[in-house]
Amino acid sequence: MSASSEKPNIVVVGGSFVGSKAAELIGAEMYKTHRTILIERNTHFNNLFAFPRYAVVPKHEHRAFLPYTTMFAHLLPGAVSVHRGRVTEIQADRVVLEGEESIPYEYLVIATGTRLTPPGSMITDTKPEGIAYFQAHQQAVEKAQKIVIIGGGANGVQLATDIKDFYPDKSVTIVHPRPRLMHAFHPALHDIVSARCAELGIDVILNDRARIPPGGFPTDGSTFNVELASGKHIPADLAIMATGQTPNSAPLRPCCSPPLHCPIPLSDAEPSMRCC
Ligand SMILES: Cc1cc2nc3c(=O)[nH]c(=O)nc-3n(C[C@H](O)[C@H](O)[C@H](O)COP(=O)(O)OP(=O)(O)OC[C@H]3O[C@@H](n4cnc5c(N)ncnc54)[C@H](O)[C@@H]3O)c2cc1C
């Protein structure tokens, strides 16, 4: 992957929904003049949409991780090559990977997405570790009797409804700091989701915020209280974080010192991707 390669590189960083599709479209069009290289830190494509369910319902977790080996098999050979690695720094003409390897580019697509609190995102990079994580999470859910979900966005609502659907006898509570569940979506969704929560017997606490202990909530199955900003407390033996997502913009940070070296002009960057 050196600068002396015959064709210049188009590098796509991040091989999830956006990056893999971008690489596919670019590779199909540009293979005659450019090499399209998809750089992804995970060994397998993470099927994020169903992560909350894999974290609750046993025996499907292997389906969460899809191989990259056949992803571009429908394109001409070599149209897209997948390179496993974590980009630590984006420079004006190259990306630097962990281990100090670097790959030059003529064009760059940054599709590094976001990171959610687990189990919304995976804490590991490989399929066997991911499967082990989900299995351990499923066992913690199975063992617990009083489960508190911190956050009532899409992730928290899916976790809560899946748990209560699969284990109707467990107590499940959602704590959400906003007046509506799934507040980022259409306002009418709150009524639909609330009705389903009521039907399943999920307790929903709105307009209140859980205090997160500095070291996180206990994970050993012991009973503890989830303290709320209002002064209320909820007894629990498992608390699951579903508190949203943060952008994976760290690789952009080193290139912004001083800010004038930033390859992405501030005026063109999404606010969440602004690193300087
Ligand atoms: C539970 C859940 C359900 C959802 N359901 C839906 C749905 O039904 N419909 C829908 O449209 N959307 C849904 N979404 C949203 C959807 O998952 C996101 O919009 C989508 O994942 C965004 O894709 P992305 O490629 O931009 O980023 P991400 O999916 O966040 O992927 C970023 C990729 O970049 C890689 N990466 C990050 N940093 C680096 C680095 N430094 N070096 C190398 N690689 C890196 C990561 O490993 C990852 O593979 C859901 C999300 C969740 C969590």
GROMACS .gro file of C-alpha atoms and ligand atoms in nm:
model
  329
    1MET     CA    1   0.000   0.000   0.000
    2SER     CA    2   0.284   0.240  -0.070
    3ALA     CA    3   0.276   0.568  -0.259
    4SER     CA    4   0.445   0.390  -0.550
    5SER     CA    5   0.134   0.178  -0.626
    6GLU     CA    6   0.036   0.209  -0.991
    7LYS     CA    7  -0.301   0.368  -0.928
    8PRO     CA    8  -0.366   0.636  -0.667
    9ASN     CA    9  -0.579   0.535  -0.370
   10ILE     CA   10  -0.929   0.630  -0.272
   11VAL     CA   11  -0.939   0.549   0.098
   12VAL     CA   12  -1.264   0.493   0.285
   13VAL     CA   13  -1.223   0.487   0.663
   14GLY     CA   14  -1.495   0.291   0.843
   15GLY     CA   15  -1.668  -0.011   0.691
   16SER     CA   16  -2.015   0.001   0.839
   17PHE     CA   17  -2.337   0.094   0.657
   18VAL     CA   18  -2.207   0.420   0.509
   19GLY     CA   19  -1.843   0.331   0.443
   20SER     CA   20  -1.908  -0.010   0.288
   21LYS     CA   21  -2.173   0.131   0.054
   22ALA     CA   22  -1.949   0.424  -0.036
   23ALA     CA   23  -1.661   0.185  -0.111
   24GLU     CA   24  -1.888  -0.035  -0.322
   25LEU     CA   25  -2.017   0.257  -0.532
   26ILE     CA   26  -1.675   0.418  -0.568
   27GLY     CA   27  -1.497   0.091  -0.644
   28ALA     CA   28  -1.750  -0.001  -0.913
   29GLU     CA   29  -1.701   0.333  -1.089
   30MET     CA   30  -1.335   0.412  -1.028
   31TYR     CA   31  -1.154   0.078  -1.056
   32LYS     CA   32  -0.992   0.172  -1.389
   33THR     CA   33  -0.811   0.476  -1.251
   34HIS     CA   34  -0.799   0.427  -0.872
   35ARG     CA   35  -0.761   0.163  -0.605
   36THR     CA   36  -1.042   0.178  -0.353
   37ILE     CA   37  -0.930   0.071  -0.006
   38LEU     CA   38  -1.178   0.024   0.276
   39ILE     CA   39  -1.012   0.048   0.617
   40GLU     CA   40  -1.209  -0.100   0.906
   41ARG     CA   41  -1.100  -0.177   1.261
   42ASN     CA   42  -1.343  -0.467   1.310
   43THR     CA   43  -1.280  -0.810   1.162
   44HIS     CA   44  -1.652  -0.833   1.073
   45PHE     CA   45  -1.930  -0.597   0.970
   46ASN     CA   46  -2.134  -0.524   1.284
   47ASN     CA   47  -2.508  -0.560   1.229
   48LEU     CA   48  -2.586  -0.279   1.473
   49PHE     CA   49  -2.959  -0.266   1.409
   50ALA     CA   50  -3.014  -0.586   1.602
   51PHE     CA   51  -2.748  -0.546   1.873
   52PRO     CA   52  -3.003  -0.478   2.151
   53ARG     CA   53  -3.181  -0.802   2.065
   54TYR     CA   54  -2.860  -1.007   2.049
   55ALA     CA   55  -2.780  -0.868   2.394
   56VAL     CA   56  -3.103  -1.017   2.534
   57VAL     CA   57  -3.220  -1.317   2.329
   58PRO     CA   58  -2.980  -1.616   2.325
   59LYS     CA   59  -2.856  -1.823   2.033
   60HIS     CA   60  -2.857  -1.561   1.756
   61GLU     CA   61  -2.547  -1.361   1.851
   62HIS     CA   62  -2.327  -1.516   1.579
   63ARG     CA   63  -2.551  -1.340   1.326
   64ALA     CA   64  -2.438  -1.001   1.455
   65PHE     CA   65  -2.106  -1.026   1.272
   66LEU     CA   66  -2.088  -1.057   0.895
   67PRO     CA   67  -1.765  -1.134   0.708
   68TYR     CA   68  -1.607  -0.874   0.482
   69THR     CA   69  -1.459  -1.149   0.266
   70THR     CA   70  -1.761  -1.175   0.036
   71MET     CA   71  -1.892  -0.820   0.067
   72PHE     CA   72  -1.754  -0.701  -0.267
   73ALA     CA   73  -1.757  -1.035  -0.450
   74HIS     CA   74  -2.012  -0.901  -0.700
   75LEU     CA   75  -1.764  -0.636  -0.819
   76LEU     CA   76  -1.469  -0.692  -1.049
   77PRO     CA   77  -1.178  -0.852  -0.862
   78GLY     CA   78  -0.974  -0.586  -0.683
   79ALA     CA   79  -1.236  -0.311  -0.727
   80VAL     CA   80  -1.240  -0.272  -0.348
   81SER     CA   81  -0.983  -0.411  -0.109
   82VAL     CA   82  -1.057  -0.434   0.261
   83HIS     CA   83  -0.776  -0.352   0.499
   84ARG     CA   84  -0.820  -0.430   0.865
   85GLY     CA   85  -0.680  -0.160   1.090
   86ARG     CA   86  -0.762   0.132   1.315
   87VAL     CA   87  -0.687   0.476   1.174
   88THR     CA   88  -0.533   0.690   1.445
   89GLU     CA   89  -0.456   1.000   1.245
   90ILE     CA   90  -0.572   1.162   0.927
   91GLN     CA   91  -0.315   1.373   0.749
   92ALA     CA   92  -0.355   1.587   0.439
   93ASP     CA   93  -0.232   1.312   0.203
   94ARG     CA   94  -0.236   0.990   0.407
   95VAL     CA   95  -0.401   0.806   0.692
   96VAL     CA   96  -0.191   0.666   0.974
   97LEU     CA   97  -0.292   0.334   1.126
   98GLU     CA   98  -0.223   0.187   1.468
   99GLY     CA   99   0.125   0.039   1.443
  100GLU     CA  100   0.240   0.341   1.240
  101GLU     CA  101   0.166   0.197   0.898
  102SER     CA  102   0.033   0.469   0.670
  103ILE     CA  103  -0.170   0.458   0.351
  104PRO     CA  104  -0.159   0.749   0.107
  105TYR     CA  105  -0.475   0.872  -0.060
  106GLU     CA  106  -0.580   1.099  -0.340
  107TYR     CA  107  -0.938   1.105  -0.218
  108LEU     CA  108  -1.064   1.024   0.130
  109VAL     CA  109  -1.404   0.928   0.269
  110ILE     CA  110  -1.441   0.945   0.647
  111ALA     CA  111  -1.723   0.716   0.760
  112THR     CA  112  -1.617   0.645   1.116
  113GLY     CA  113  -1.968   0.690   1.252
  114THR     CA  114  -2.042   0.689   1.620
  115ARG     CA  115  -1.991   0.483   1.932
  116LEU     CA  116  -2.278   0.390   2.162
  117THR     CA  117  -2.260   0.269   2.517
  118PRO     CA  118  -2.245  -0.113   2.507
  119PRO     CA  119  -2.443  -0.319   2.421
  120GLY     CA  120  -2.540  -0.057   2.158
  121SER     CA  121  -2.186  -0.078   2.019
  122MET     CA  122  -1.939  -0.362   2.051
  123ILE     CA  123  -1.653  -0.323   2.297
  124THR     CA  124  -1.426  -0.556   2.102
  125ASP     CA  125  -1.308  -0.585   1.740
  126THR     CA  126  -1.342  -0.957   1.667
  127LYS     CA  127  -1.632  -1.196   1.615
  128PRO     CA  128  -1.539  -1.450   1.888
  129GLU     CA  129  -1.501  -1.172   2.147
  130GLY     CA  130  -1.825  -1.011   2.032
  131ILE     CA  131  -2.013  -1.339   2.063
  132ALA     CA  132  -1.868  -1.390   2.412
  133TYR     CA  133  -1.973  -1.036   2.510
  134PHE     CA  134  -2.332  -1.091   2.396
  135GLN     CA  135  -2.353  -1.430   2.569
  136ALA     CA  136  -2.232  -1.279   2.897
  137HIS     CA  137  -2.484  -0.995   2.860
  138GLN     CA  138  -2.767  -1.240   2.789
  139GLN     CA  139  -2.675  -1.433   3.104
  140ALA     CA  140  -2.672  -1.114   3.313
  141VAL     CA  141  -3.020  -1.028   3.181
  142GLU     CA  142  -3.148  -1.380   3.246
  143LYS     CA  143  -3.017  -1.372   3.603
  144ALA     CA  144  -3.145  -1.024   3.690
  145GLN     CA  145  -3.492  -0.956   3.830
  146LYS     CA  146  -3.496  -0.575   3.848
  147ILE     CA  147  -3.355  -0.416   3.538
  148VAL     CA  148  -3.321  -0.042   3.485
  149ILE     CA  149  -3.253   0.091   3.136
  150ILE     CA  150  -3.082   0.429   3.145
  151GLY     CA  151  -3.203   0.619   2.839
  152GLY     CA  152  -3.530   0.597   2.648
  153GLY     CA  153  -3.408   0.652   2.293
  154ALA     CA  154  -3.442   0.388   2.023
  155ASN     CA  155  -3.173   0.168   2.176
  156GLY     CA  156  -3.316   0.183   2.530
  157VAL     CA  157  -3.673   0.124   2.414
  158GLN     CA  158  -3.568  -0.177   2.206
  159LEU     CA  159  -3.373  -0.323   2.498
  160ALA     CA  160  -3.660  -0.270   2.741
  161THR     CA  161  -3.932  -0.409   2.516
  162ASP     CA  162  -3.721  -0.709   2.413
  163ILE     CA  163  -3.641  -0.793   2.775
  164LYS     CA  164  -4.002  -0.762   2.891
  165ASP     CA  165  -4.131  -0.952   2.589
  166PHE     CA  166  -3.886  -1.237   2.645
  167TYR     CA  167  -3.896  -1.231   3.027
  168PRO     CA  168  -4.245  -1.102   3.125
  169ASP     CA  169  -4.187  -1.166   3.498
  170LYS     CA  170  -3.888  -0.934   3.532
  171SER     CA  171  -3.930  -0.575   3.647
  172VAL     CA  172  -3.810  -0.336   3.376
  173THR     CA  173  -3.787   0.042   3.417
  174ILE     CA  174  -3.678   0.303   3.163
  175VAL     CA  175  -3.538   0.630   3.298
  176HIS     CA  176  -3.537   0.906   3.038
  177PRO     CA  177  -3.446   1.273   3.094
  178ARG     CA  178  -3.684   1.409   2.830
  179PRO     CA  179  -4.062   1.450   2.831
  180ARG     CA  180  -4.102   1.198   2.546
  181LEU     CA  181  -3.956   0.855   2.474
  182MET     CA  182  -3.755   0.838   2.149
  183HIS     CA  183  -3.761   1.218   2.148
  184ALA     CA  184  -3.538   1.244   1.838
  185PHE     CA  185  -3.815   1.093   1.625
  186HIS     CA  186  -4.164   1.220   1.531
  187PRO     CA  187  -4.349   1.341   1.844
  188ALA     CA  188  -4.639   1.103   1.780
  189LEU     CA  189  -4.406   0.805   1.822
  190HIS     CA  190  -4.396   0.866   2.196
  191ASP     CA  191  -4.764   0.773   2.231
  192ILE     CA  192  -4.722   0.451   2.033
  193VAL     CA  193  -4.410   0.348   2.222
  194SER     CA  194  -4.559   0.442   2.561
  195ALA     CA  195  -4.869   0.236   2.486
  196ARG     CA  196  -4.653  -0.066   2.402
  197CYS     CA  197  -4.447  -0.018   2.718
  198ALA     CA  198  -4.767  -0.003   2.926
  199GLU     CA  199  -4.899  -0.315   2.753
  200LEU     CA  200  -4.579  -0.504   2.839
  201GLY     CA  201  -4.570  -0.369   3.197
  202ILE     CA  202  -4.257  -0.155   3.160
  203ASP     CA  203  -4.230   0.133   3.408
  204VAL     CA  204  -4.134   0.457   3.235
  205ILE     CA  205  -3.989   0.751   3.428
  206LEU     CA  206  -3.965   1.068   3.219
  207ASN     CA  207  -3.806   1.408   3.291
  208ASP     CA  208  -3.559   1.256   3.534
  209ARG     CA  209  -3.196   1.164   3.510
  210ALA     CA  210  -3.004   0.873   3.662
  211ARG     CA  211  -2.686   0.956   3.851
  212ILE     CA  212  -2.415   0.737   3.703
  213PRO     CA  213  -2.163   0.622   3.967
  214PRO     CA  214  -1.802   0.713   3.872
  215GLY     CA  215  -1.707   0.346   3.833
  216GLY     CA  216  -2.036   0.252   3.665
  217PHE     CA  217  -2.316   0.039   3.811
  218PRO     CA  218  -2.239  -0.297   3.975
  219THR     CA  219  -2.232  -0.589   3.732
  220ASP     CA  220  -2.202  -0.874   3.982
  221GLY     CA  221  -2.576  -0.935   4.020
  222SER     CA  222  -2.594  -0.766   4.361
  223THR     CA  223  -2.885  -0.534   4.447
  224PHE     CA  224  -2.825  -0.159   4.438
  225ASN     CA  225  -3.021   0.163   4.397
  226VAL     CA  226  -3.027   0.371   4.081
  227GLU     CA  227  -3.037   0.724   4.221
  228LEU     CA  228  -3.225   0.984   4.019
  229ALA     CA  229  -3.169   1.360   4.003
  230SER     CA  230  -3.516   1.410   4.155
  231GLY     CA  231  -3.407   1.223   4.469
  232LYS     CA  232  -3.605   0.909   4.383
  233HIS     CA  233  -3.426   0.578   4.376
  234ILE     CA  234  -3.503   0.256   4.194
  235PRO     CA  235  -3.387  -0.080   4.334
  236ALA     CA  236  -3.205  -0.277   4.065
  237ASP     CA  237  -2.977  -0.573   4.013
  238LEU     CA  238  -2.885  -0.477   3.656
  239ALA     CA  239  -2.858  -0.133   3.495
  240ILE     CA  240  -2.807  -0.112   3.121
  241MET     CA  241  -2.674   0.207   2.968
  242ALA     CA  242  -2.846   0.336   2.656
  243THR     CA  243  -2.736   0.696   2.675
  244GLY     CA  244  -2.676   0.777   2.311
  245GLN     CA  245  -2.377   0.806   2.085
  246THR     CA  246  -2.060   1.007   2.040
  247PRO     CA  247  -1.888   1.068   1.705
  248ASN     CA  248  -1.571   0.871   1.629
  249SER     CA  249  -1.384   1.186   1.529
  250ALA     CA  250  -1.063   1.120   1.725
  251PRO     CA  251  -0.851   1.044   1.412
  252LEU     CA  252  -0.917   1.399   1.295
  253ARG     CA  253  -0.786   1.560   1.612
  254PRO     CA  254  -0.407   1.534   1.558
  255CYS     CA  255  -0.431   1.692   1.214
  256CYS     CA  256  -0.582   2.005   1.361
  257SER     CA  257  -0.283   2.133   1.550
  258PRO     CA  258  -0.243   2.406   1.450
  259PRO     CA  259  -0.598   2.429   1.311
  260LEU     CA  260  -0.480   2.564   0.976
  261HIS     CA  261  -0.342   2.219   0.890
  262CYS     CA  262  -0.687   2.063   0.910
  263PRO     CA  263  -0.764   1.901   0.573
  264ILE     CA  264  -1.134   1.960   0.630
  265PRO     CA  265  -1.226   2.329   0.623
  266LEU     CA  266  -1.440   2.410   0.926
  267SER     CA  267  -1.706   2.574   0.714
  268ASP     CA  268  -1.756   2.243   0.528
  269ALA     CA  269  -1.760   2.015   0.831
  270GLU     CA  270  -2.065   1.889   1.014
  271PRO     CA  271  -2.061   2.032   1.369
  272SER     CA  272  -2.020   1.681   1.514
  273MET     CA  273  -1.709   1.622   1.301
  274ARG     CA  274  -1.541   1.951   1.391
  275CYS     CA  275  -1.232   1.867   1.583
  276CYS     CA  276  -1.074   2.209   1.617
  277LIG     C1  277  -2.989  -0.047   1.784
  277LIG     C2  278  -2.986   0.034   1.658
  277LIG     C3  279  -3.085   0.017   1.563
  277LIG     C4  280  -3.083   0.092   1.447
  277LIG     N1  281  -3.181   0.072   1.356
  277LIG     C5  282  -3.179   0.140   1.241
  277LIG     C6  283  -3.276   0.117   1.141
  277LIG     O1  284  -3.365   0.034   1.157
  277LIG     N2  285  -3.268   0.188   1.027
  277LIG     C7  286  -3.169   0.281   1.006
  277LIG     O2  287  -3.165   0.343   0.899
  277LIG     N3  288  -3.076   0.305   1.100
  277LIG     C8  289  -3.079   0.238   1.216
  277LIG     N4  290  -2.984   0.262   1.311
  277LIG     C9  291  -2.885   0.365   1.286
  277LIG    C10  292  -2.772   0.310   1.204
  277LIG     O3  293  -2.715   0.199   1.269
  277LIG    C11  294  -2.666   0.418   1.186
  277LIG     O4  295  -2.725   0.528   1.121
  277LIG    C12  296  -2.553   0.362   1.102
  277LIG     O5  297  -2.488   0.256   1.170
  277LIG    C13  298  -2.453   0.471   1.070
  277LIG     O6  299  -2.359   0.411   0.986
  277LIG     P1  300  -2.213   0.467   0.969
  277LIG     O7  301  -2.148   0.382   0.866
  277LIG     O8  302  -2.220   0.614   0.945
  277LIG     O9  303  -2.142   0.454   1.110
  277LIG     P2  304  -2.127   0.334   1.213
  277LIG    O10  305  -2.230   0.230   1.192
  277LIG    O11  306  -2.113   0.398   1.345
  277LIG    O12  307  -1.989   0.267   1.172
  277LIG    C14  308  -1.866   0.331   1.178
  277LIG    C15  309  -1.762   0.228   1.136
  277LIG    O13  310  -1.635   0.291   1.137
  277LIG    C16  311  -1.542   0.206   1.203
  277LIG     N5  312  -1.440   0.294   1.261
  277LIG    C17  313  -1.460   0.393   1.352
  277LIG     N6  314  -1.345   0.453   1.381
  277LIG    C18  315  -1.250   0.391   1.306
  277LIG    C19  316  -1.110   0.409   1.293
  277LIG     N7  317  -1.046   0.503   1.361
  277LIG     N8  318  -1.042   0.328   1.208
  277LIG    C20  319  -1.107   0.232   1.137
  277LIG     N9  320  -1.240   0.210   1.146
  277LIG    C21  321  -1.310   0.289   1.230
  277LIG    C22  322  -1.624   0.133   1.308
  277LIG    O14  323  -1.562   0.013   1.349
  277LIG    C23  324  -1.753   0.109   1.231
  277LIG    O15  325  -1.750  -0.010   1.157
  277LIG    C24  326  -2.981   0.187   1.426
  277LIG    C25  327  -2.879   0.203   1.522
  277LIG    C26  328  -2.881   0.126   1.636
  277LIG    C27  329  -2.769   0.142   1.736
   0.00000   0.00000   0.00000
